[in-house]
Amino acid sequence: YLGVAALILLLFSESIKADSANSWTDRVEVKADVRLRYEILEQELKRYRERFRFRARLNFTMAVNDDIDIVLQLASGSDDPVSTNQTFTHAFSTKSIGIDLAYIDWHPATVEGFHAYGGKMKNPFYMPANTELLWDSDLNPEGAALAFSRKFSYVEIFSVVSAFSIEERSKANEAGLVGGQMGFKLKFLEYF
């Protein structure tokens, strides 16, 4: 981890030297959102339940240079990997904030459509019709991924190769996930 941190600092410092005319505020995008909601849970053979919940997120995206972006997002939530919602409970207790995203996106201008991701990233895999049939949209895997896409007249081809860490264990083999995806999208309605 120290090597990765040193590489990030080196890239960041070199970018500042090369691009001293632009302020760092021109290269950093900040987004935030807060959501409050009331839920009623009715499940068969379980007690009726009501609860208030909130979600708070703060996202920083920094363009280190034309080829590298760094993304950091802090979010409310618990240990649930697919939810940043927090329930109002425990007599006004302090709520948890954690690292929801922390990754580097290398997208060299010389190779259009190519991205190399490393860290805790947004899911790089294509989700048909944005359904959660295969992947939960809130799942942010940890590891590395290479993605490539290219658009032609009415076809877009894409591919993803990834290696994700699922569980790091000192006394047993680590659990991981290696995967790949290839496909294409057709846009018929635009041309007929």
Short mmCIF file of C-alpha atoms in Angstrom, two decimals:
data_model
loop_
_atom_site.label_atom_id
_atom_site.label_comp_id
_atom_site.label_asym_id
_atom_site.label_seq_id
_atom_site.Cartn_x
_atom_site.Cartn_y
_atom_site.Cartn_z
CA TYR A 1 0.00 0.00 0.00
CA LEU A 2 2.85 2.38 0.72
CA GLY A 3 4.15 1.87 -2.82
CA VAL A 4 0.76 2.77 -4.29
CA ALA A 5 0.51 5.84 -2.04
CA ALA A 6 4.01 6.95 -3.07
CA LEU A 7 3.10 6.52 -6.77
CA ILE A 8 -0.04 8.62 -6.31
CA LEU A 9 1.92 11.37 -4.57
CA LEU A 10 4.58 11.30 -7.29
CA LEU A 11 1.98 11.55 -10.07
CA PHE A 12 0.17 14.30 -8.18
CA SER A 13 3.32 16.37 -7.59
CA GLU A 14 4.49 15.97 -11.21
CA SER A 15 1.05 17.02 -12.43
CA ILE A 16 1.13 20.16 -10.29
CA LYS A 17 4.58 21.09 -11.64
CA ALA A 18 3.50 20.54 -15.25
CA ASP A 19 0.17 22.29 -14.85
CA SER A 20 0.97 25.12 -12.43
CA ALA A 21 -1.08 27.62 -14.47
CA ASN A 22 -4.30 25.83 -13.45
CA SER A 23 -5.42 25.93 -9.84
CA TRP A 24 -6.12 22.61 -8.11
CA THR A 25 -9.70 23.84 -7.65
CA ASP A 26 -10.14 23.72 -11.43
CA ARG A 27 -9.28 20.02 -11.40
CA VAL A 28 -11.36 18.88 -8.42
CA GLU A 29 -15.08 18.18 -8.66
CA VAL A 30 -17.02 17.88 -5.40
CA LYS A 31 -20.48 16.30 -5.20
CA ALA A 32 -22.63 15.62 -2.15
CA ASP A 33 -26.10 14.32 -1.44
CA VAL A 34 -28.27 13.54 1.57
CA ARG A 35 -31.44 11.46 1.46
CA LEU A 36 -34.00 10.89 4.22
CA ARG A 37 -36.72 8.27 4.02
CA TYR A 38 -39.36 6.46 6.02
CA GLU A 39 -39.76 2.69 5.50
CA ILE A 40 -42.46 0.21 6.38
CA LEU A 41 -41.30 -3.41 6.32
CA GLU A 42 -43.99 -6.05 6.01
CA GLN A 43 -42.71 -9.59 5.62
CA GLU A 44 -44.63 -12.79 6.00
CA LEU A 45 -44.15 -14.46 9.41
CA LYS A 46 -42.19 -11.45 10.69
CA ARG A 47 -43.10 -8.53 12.90
CA TYR A 48 -44.34 -5.35 11.16
CA ARG A 49 -41.55 -2.77 11.29
CA GLU A 50 -41.22 0.97 10.69
CA ARG A 51 -37.99 2.93 10.54
CA PHE A 52 -36.42 6.20 9.47
CA ARG A 53 -33.22 6.02 7.42
CA PHE A 54 -30.73 8.39 5.86
CA ARG A 55 -27.89 8.29 3.36
CA ALA A 56 -25.13 10.88 3.16
CA ARG A 57 -22.35 10.88 0.53
CA LEU A 58 -19.45 13.21 -0.25
CA ASN A 59 -17.51 12.59 -3.48
CA PHE A 60 -14.22 14.11 -4.64
CA THR A 61 -13.00 13.49 -8.20
CA MET A 62 -9.62 14.94 -9.10
CA ALA A 63 -8.12 15.09 -12.59
CA VAL A 64 -4.42 14.59 -11.80
CA ASN A 65 -3.66 15.15 -15.48
CA ASP A 66 -5.35 14.39 -18.82
CA ASP A 67 -4.83 10.64 -18.33
CA ILE A 68 -5.41 10.00 -14.60
CA ASP A 69 -8.36 10.65 -12.29
CA ILE A 70 -8.50 9.91 -8.57
CA VAL A 71 -11.90 9.32 -6.95
CA LEU A 72 -12.64 9.34 -3.21
CA GLN A 73 -16.14 9.01 -1.79
CA LEU A 74 -17.14 8.98 1.86
CA ALA A 75 -20.58 7.63 2.75
CA SER A 76 -22.78 6.75 5.68
CA GLY A 77 -23.67 3.15 6.36
CA SER A 78 -22.56 0.00 8.12
CA ASP A 79 -20.74 -3.16 7.10
CA ASP A 80 -23.34 -3.95 4.42
CA PRO A 81 -21.44 -3.88 1.08
CA VAL A 82 -24.54 -2.91 -0.91
CA SER A 83 -26.08 -0.18 1.23
CA THR A 84 -24.97 3.21 2.45
CA ASN A 85 -28.26 3.67 4.31
CA GLN A 86 -28.12 4.22 8.06
CA THR A 87 -31.09 3.61 10.39
CA PHE A 88 -31.97 6.14 13.10
CA THR A 89 -31.45 3.95 16.18
CA HIS A 90 -29.66 3.59 19.51
CA ALA A 91 -30.77 6.70 21.38
CA PHE A 92 -29.17 9.46 19.29
CA SER A 93 -25.85 7.64 18.87
CA THR A 94 -23.12 8.79 16.48
CA LYS A 95 -23.46 7.22 13.03
CA SER A 96 -20.75 5.59 10.94
CA ILE A 97 -18.98 7.13 7.94
CA GLY A 98 -16.75 4.98 5.75
CA ILE A 99 -14.80 4.91 2.51
CA ASP A 100 -17.27 3.97 -0.21
CA LEU A 101 -14.94 4.62 -3.19
CA ALA A 102 -11.17 5.11 -3.39
CA TYR A 103 -9.68 4.37 -6.81
CA ILE A 104 -7.48 5.53 -9.64
CA ASP A 105 -8.79 5.64 -13.22
CA TRP A 106 -6.04 5.65 -15.86
CA HIS A 107 -7.47 6.46 -19.29
CA PRO A 108 -4.63 7.37 -21.68
CA ALA A 109 -5.69 9.73 -24.45
CA THR A 110 -3.65 7.68 -26.92
CA VAL A 111 -5.97 4.65 -26.50
CA GLU A 112 -9.55 5.82 -26.91
CA GLY A 113 -12.07 3.89 -24.79
CA PHE A 114 -9.49 2.22 -22.51
CA HIS A 115 -9.65 2.48 -18.70
CA ALA A 116 -7.50 0.80 -16.02
CA TYR A 117 -9.01 0.97 -12.54
CA GLY A 118 -7.37 0.16 -9.22
CA GLY A 119 -8.81 0.40 -5.71
CA LYS A 120 -12.38 0.35 -4.36
CA MET A 121 -14.25 1.27 -7.53
CA LYS A 122 -17.66 1.48 -9.11
CA ASN A 123 -18.59 -1.86 -10.65
CA PRO A 124 -16.98 -1.90 -14.12
CA PHE A 125 -19.23 -4.65 -15.52
CA TYR A 126 -22.08 -3.90 -17.91
CA MET A 127 -25.55 -4.35 -16.38
CA PRO A 128 -28.23 -4.98 -19.04
CA ALA A 129 -31.00 -2.36 -18.84
CA ASN A 130 -29.46 -1.27 -15.49
CA THR A 131 -31.14 -4.21 -13.76
CA GLU A 132 -29.70 -5.79 -10.64
CA LEU A 133 -30.20 -9.31 -11.92
CA LEU A 134 -26.44 -10.06 -11.83
CA TRP A 135 -24.93 -7.21 -9.81
CA ASP A 136 -26.30 -4.85 -7.20
CA SER A 137 -25.74 -1.31 -8.47
CA ASP A 138 -24.49 -0.23 -5.02
CA LEU A 139 -21.76 -2.90 -4.86
CA ASN A 140 -18.31 -1.30 -5.13
CA PRO A 141 -15.72 -4.06 -5.62
CA GLU A 142 -12.08 -3.82 -4.52
CA GLY A 143 -9.17 -4.75 -6.78
CA ALA A 144 -8.22 -3.98 -10.36
CA ALA A 145 -10.04 -3.92 -13.69
CA LEU A 146 -9.28 -3.19 -17.34
CA ALA A 147 -12.14 -1.94 -19.50
CA PHE A 148 -12.34 -1.14 -23.20
CA SER A 149 -15.21 0.14 -25.32
CA ARG A 150 -15.43 1.47 -28.85
CA LYS A 151 -18.45 2.99 -30.62
CA PHE A 152 -19.12 2.51 -34.30
CA SER A 153 -22.10 3.79 -36.28
CA TYR A 154 -24.85 1.81 -34.51
CA VAL A 155 -22.80 -0.71 -32.52
CA GLU A 156 -20.73 -0.35 -29.37
CA ILE A 157 -18.38 -3.17 -28.39
CA PHE A 158 -17.07 -3.52 -24.85
CA SER A 159 -14.93 -5.80 -22.71
CA VAL A 160 -13.89 -5.93 -19.06
CA VAL A 161 -11.29 -8.05 -17.26
CA SER A 162 -11.08 -7.88 -13.47
CA ALA A 163 -9.45 -9.32 -10.35
CA PHE A 164 -11.23 -8.49 -7.10
CA SER A 165 -10.32 -9.25 -3.51
CA ILE A 166 -13.25 -10.60 -1.51
CA GLU A 167 -11.71 -11.73 1.78
CA GLU A 168 -8.15 -11.31 3.00
CA ARG A 169 -7.19 -13.94 5.57
CA SER A 170 -3.88 -14.41 7.36
CA LYS A 171 -4.41 -18.08 8.31
CA ALA A 172 -6.06 -19.40 5.13
CA ASN A 173 -6.17 -18.81 1.41
CA GLU A 174 -7.59 -15.49 0.38
CA ALA A 175 -10.92 -15.41 -1.43
CA GLY A 176 -10.99 -13.54 -4.71
CA LEU A 177 -12.95 -13.16 -7.89
CA VAL A 178 -11.46 -13.11 -11.38
CA GLY A 179 -13.87 -12.31 -14.17
CA GLY A 180 -14.32 -11.08 -17.68
CA GLN A 181 -17.07 -9.82 -19.90
CA MET A 182 -17.40 -9.11 -23.61
CA GLY A 183 -20.37 -7.86 -25.50
CA PHE A 184 -21.93 -5.35 -27.82
CA LYS A 185 -24.84 -2.93 -27.77
CA LEU A 186 -26.99 -2.28 -30.83
CA LYS A 187 -28.90 0.99 -31.24
CA PHE A 188 -31.64 0.14 -33.73
CA LEU A 189 -34.12 2.89 -32.93
CA GLU A 190 -31.71 5.67 -33.82
CA TYR A 191 -31.38 4.41 -37.39
CA PHE A 192 -34.85 3.04 -38.22
#
